[in-house]
Amino acid sequence: MLRQRQTHGGQNDIKRGKNVSMETDIISTVEFNSSGELLATGDKGGRVVVFQREQESKSQPQRRGEYNVYSTFQSHEPEFDYLKSLEIEEKINKIKWLPQQNAAYFLLSTNDKTVKLWKISERDKRPEGYNLKDEDGRIRDPSTITSLRVPVLQPMDLMVEATARRVFSNAHTYHINSISVNSDLQTYISTDDLRVNLWNLEITDRSFNIVDIKPANMEELTEVITSAEFHPQHCHTFAYSSSKGSIRLCDMRQAALCDKHCKYFEEPEDPSTRSFFSEIISSISDVKFSHNGRYLMTRDYLTVKVWDLQMENKPLETYQVHDYLRGKLCSLYENDCIFDKFECVWNGSDSVIMTGSYNNFFRMFDRNTKRDVTLEASRENSKPRAILKPRKVCVGGKRRKDEISVDSLDFSKKILHTTWHPQENIIAVAATNNLYIFQDKVN
Amino acid sequence: TLTLRTQRHSTTLTKMAGADGDDSLYPIAVLIDELRNEDVQLRLNSIKKLSTIALALGVERTRTELLPFLTDTIYDEDEVLLALAEQLGNFTMLVGGPEYVHCLLPPLESLATVEETVVRDKAVESLRKISQEHSPVDLEVHFEPLVKRLASGDWFTSRTSACGLFSVCYPRVSSTVKAEIRQHFRTLCSDDTPMVRRAAASKLGEFAKVLELDYVKSDIISLFTALASDEQDSVRLLAVEACVSIATLLPQEDLETLVMPTLRQAAEDKSWRVRYMVADKFSELQKAVGPEITKNDLVPAFQNLLKDCEAEVRAAAANKVKEFCENLPEDNREQIIMTHILPCVKELVSDTNQHVKSALASVIMGLSTILGKDNTIEHLLPLFLAQLKDECPEVRLNIISNLDCVNEVIGIRQLSQSLLPAIVELAEDAKWRVRLAIIEYMPLLAGQLGVEFFDEKLNTLCMAWLIDHVYAIREAATCNLMKLVEKFGADWAQNTIVPKVLGMANDPNYLHRMTTLFCINALSDVCGRDITTKQMLPVVLKMSEDQVANVRFNVAKSLQKIGPVLEKITLQNQVKPVLDKLATDKDMDVKYFAHEALSGECLPYEYS
């Protein structure tokens, strides 16, 4: 049973009585770190906001587990590529946390072209005492300097700083759609429409192209890469999904270039449901390995599929996300919604999966009980700590109470990005410029 | 930052104006304050002068005030931290000598845990250095606990740093502490994070070197075997490096049972990166395991690497062909090469990957000295010739650049028939970098082929490069001429190249006219005073009338350049009037360079 926990963002607009939010505030990615203590969001304005979970406090027990802003920084700025006359948006496409290596936290953020490694660190001491000036900053008369002072570190209010440690640029001709850190903690991949590049986290002037599907003649292009991810444990394995609905698994041990895959996952098309939109809706928008590394989950326009790595010819499980849209594909094509890229996530034990839909709805599927639920992320319908009510979309026939008809769904309110706490049942859902955090049970 | 600097200058001035503080303190006070300046360059500057600060503070205050401050200064930029880590390695005397050297441990310990690898490595390097200055007692009381703290730290950054410190304290501590150190190293070899396992694997060899042989056999071998079969190939490949040191330490009779199973497994690893590492370290491995095992095991392993399915591995192995063959036991070296290695080499000549072919081409010529004249002519020559005709220019270049080895064995005549077309083709390659590369080999080739062959076949090429449309080629071509003259002498220059170079002074293209000047700049020295004065100078002087300003100011530059070669009287009577005239030229740059030449370093005496 999920309860509303917190909402971030957008509040100011409501207080000021206007309901328009800045385009740049739209959240474009959301990601928990490996301990779940931190949560990062990136937005269209190139900003990254990091939230930290409050530690237990006796005075305010109800605040335990609340996520509060820890650090906000501008990760990317708009740029212009003068050679190609192209504007490069500052929008953060993906954020990936690195496993913690010392007291500081590290994350990778990327826009269309450039990946950056950020360090977020705390500082609680400040040096004090100068030789050449006094406490108020006034310059001292040099003749009065008769002894040397070594600065002393004094405690100060905690300060959180974000510093760009590395900038990985100039390696992508097309738009970066995903980044993924290897379990060897030494390398990561960045993926654009046609290529996958392998980087060493410490080296910015060189990357290795490991997959290149660019045809010699661009007119023969039939397929693009939509997403790629490393296996959580096997450092040599990664998977990438394509716009044709297939997933390729590559083994980096076999060869330096991974143009040849070692496994190819694809479901044969059902001729009876074939339509003009078949190819578009089968395009995979996200691929994720399960935490245990046995399964792959993919999201296409209407379904989420779970694949067993040992079975290439069909998915193990298929879940309908919003099958009621099948009849509306034509209008969804006309308003471009059919090209929306929904992401999907596993819960910590790989037993439940979550993905987004329209009208600020998001869906959860329990793989064991086969039960599914539709929930809504909305400020109007839920107060803090309220239990989320399952929502239902009515399909034809009579509309029952509490049901919402397909025609009244708001397609401008879409939930594309969600993330699940790595151990606990806490989820974060990005709905345009709002971030909702829901928690299983609140003490 | 700017305002801060200005402030500093103004205070300096007030001070100079007459204050009576302690004069020696002021610069130190500035240095100390700048340890926390906003400008990273000033901080860096202060850190680099840390010894000056410490000296001024004295050993006592350095220990009690400066070092505690530095211990907490780990928020700074990497370059500042790097400089700090380095400084502290040389700080022993500044804290009061070996007796107090342990005071340096806290700041270095905190630097050894930062996330930046170069800083950590430098901190470890300094710790290793000062460990030698610890007395055996201090080593156990202060240093060894630090190693333990790092080894059991929460973050892998500290544990990776610990890996580099075991080998320096182990030889100097008691046997109980030794046992603890071995235990710590064992733990880190099976650490959860691959970073630490990699650090341990990369230090395994050096740790093995300081261990007693019994422990090498019992402890190190099992760790080595475990790391070499780690699930992460980035760890396994580092074990290959350790293999070299371990094999060197063990007596020959133990190698077969203790090392070879692991090495064989690595040579056939599923991951190409591990096999690449084996290929890359092959010569070292070969030396470490000795001739017998080489014959029985490494020869077939090497054959497999040369035939590997991954081009990167084949290229790495191809690179080692010469060294491997050279180090084979002499008694049956020729037989092994002819029957086992050469067939693989032949296949590599027509490999599908050009990196493999060019790796081979860079070493294959070396085989001729090992195999002798007859084998070279019969077996290697066809391969050289095939590579000289390879479609990839890099392959051809690599062959040409190593001609000297063959020259010694069979003489270059055998090759010259095929050499010439190959050189001509490279000389005219569409890529200017290829042309540049072949130009650079010209002096070498000229030396090998002799002046006759050169005049007959290559001279035209060398002159043609002078009018290449790429500046870098023209520039390299002038430099090439100079080297040729160094080889063949001034007489040769006067007869073959000087007339052609000077002829270009009348070319309608001003770029070619300038090339004449560049050539003269390069050649005047090697050609000597006579040729310079009689043949080159008149041409240069005449060019001062050129209608293109670029030519004219290059005349000024040339005159400055060749001045030292000329006689005083020539300078006075011929050069100076021309420069004087150029100094009143309507073009600004011409004027500038004429003045430069007139006041140039080599001329002031003559002209003043």
Coordinates of N, CA and C in Angstrom, one line a residue, chain A residues 126-132 135 148-154, chain B residues 28-37 50 53 57 61 64-73:
Chain A
R126 N 36.6 25.5 8.1 CA 37.1 26.6 7.3 C 38.4 27.1 8.0
P127 N 39.4 27.4 7.2 CA 40.6 27.9 7.8 C 40.4 29.3 8.2
E128 N 41.0 29.7 9.3 CA 40.9 31.0 9.8 C 42.3 31.6 10.2
G129 N 42.4 32.9 10.1 CA 43.6 33.5 10.5 C 44.5 33.8 9.4
Y130 N 44.7 35.1 9.1 CA 45.7 35.5 8.0 C 46.8 36.3 8.7
N131 N 47.9 36.4 8.0 CA 49.0 37.2 8.4 C 48.9 38.6 8.0
L132 N 48.4 38.8 6.8 CA 48.5 40.1 6.2 C 47.2 40.9 6.4
E135 N 41.1 40.1 11.4 CA 39.8 39.4 11.4 C 38.7 40.0 10.5
L148 N 54.7 34.8 12.7 CA 53.9 34.1 11.6 C 52.7 33.4 12.2
R149 N 51.6 33.5 11.5 CA 50.4 32.7 11.9 C 50.1 31.6 10.9
V150 N 49.9 30.4 11.4 CA 49.5 29.3 10.5 C 48.0 29.3 10.7
P151 N 47.3 29.2 9.5 CA 45.8 29.2 9.7 C 45.3 27.9 10.5
V152 N 44.2 28.1 11.2 CA 43.6 27.0 12.0 C 42.3 26.7 11.4
L153 N 42.0 25.4 11.4 CA 40.7 25.1 10.8 C 39.6 25.1 11.9
Q154 N 38.5 25.8 11.6 CA 37.4 26.0 12.6 C 36.2 25.4 12.0
Chain B
I28 N 57.3 35.2 3.8 CA 56.8 33.9 4.4 C 55.3 34.1 4.7
A29 N 55.0 35.3 5.3 CA 53.6 35.6 5.7 C 52.7 35.6 4.4
V30 N 53.3 36.1 3.3 CA 52.5 36.1 2.1 C 52.3 34.7 1.6
L31 N 53.4 33.9 1.7 CA 53.3 32.5 1.2 C 52.2 31.7 2.1
I32 N 52.2 31.9 3.4 CA 51.3 31.2 4.2 C 49.8 31.7 3.9
D33 N 49.6 33.0 3.7 CA 48.3 33.4 3.4 C 47.8 32.9 2.1
E34 N 48.8 32.8 1.2 CA 48.4 32.3 -0.2 C 48.1 30.8 -0.2
L35 N 48.4 30.1 0.8 CA 48.0 28.7 0.9 C 46.5 28.6 0.7
R36 N 45.7 29.7 1.0 CA 44.3 29.6 0.8 C 43.8 30.7 0.0
N37 N 44.6 31.2 -0.9 CA 44.2 32.2 -1.9 C 43.1 31.6 -2.8
L50 N 56.5 25.0 0.2 CA 56.2 24.6 1.5 C 57.4 24.4 2.4
I53 N 58.3 27.7 3.9 CA 57.4 28.0 5.0 C 57.8 27.2 6.3
L57 N 59.1 28.4 10.0 CA 58.3 28.1 11.2 C 59.2 27.4 12.2
R61 N 56.9 24.2 15.2 CA 55.7 24.7 14.7 C 55.2 24.0 13.5
T64 N 53.5 21.0 14.9 CA 52.2 21.2 15.7 C 51.2 22.1 15.0
E65 N 51.6 22.9 14.1 CA 50.6 23.8 13.4 C 50.4 23.6 11.9
L66 N 51.6 23.5 11.2 CA 51.5 23.4 9.8 C 50.9 22.0 9.3
L67 N 51.4 21.0 9.9 CA 51.0 19.6 9.4 C 49.5 19.4 9.8
P68 N 49.0 19.8 11.0 CA 47.6 19.6 11.3 C 46.7 20.3 10.3
F69 N 47.2 21.6 9.9 CA 46.4 22.3 8.9 C 46.4 21.6 7.6
L70 N 47.5 21.1 7.2 CA 47.6 20.4 5.9 C 46.8 19.1 5.8
T71 N 46.7 18.5 7.0 CA 46.0 17.2 7.1 C 44.5 17.4 6.7
D72 N 44.0 18.6 7.0 CA 42.6 18.8 6.7 C 42.4 19.6 5.4
T73 N 43.5 19.8 4.6 CA 43.4 20.6 3.4 C 43.1 19.7 2.2

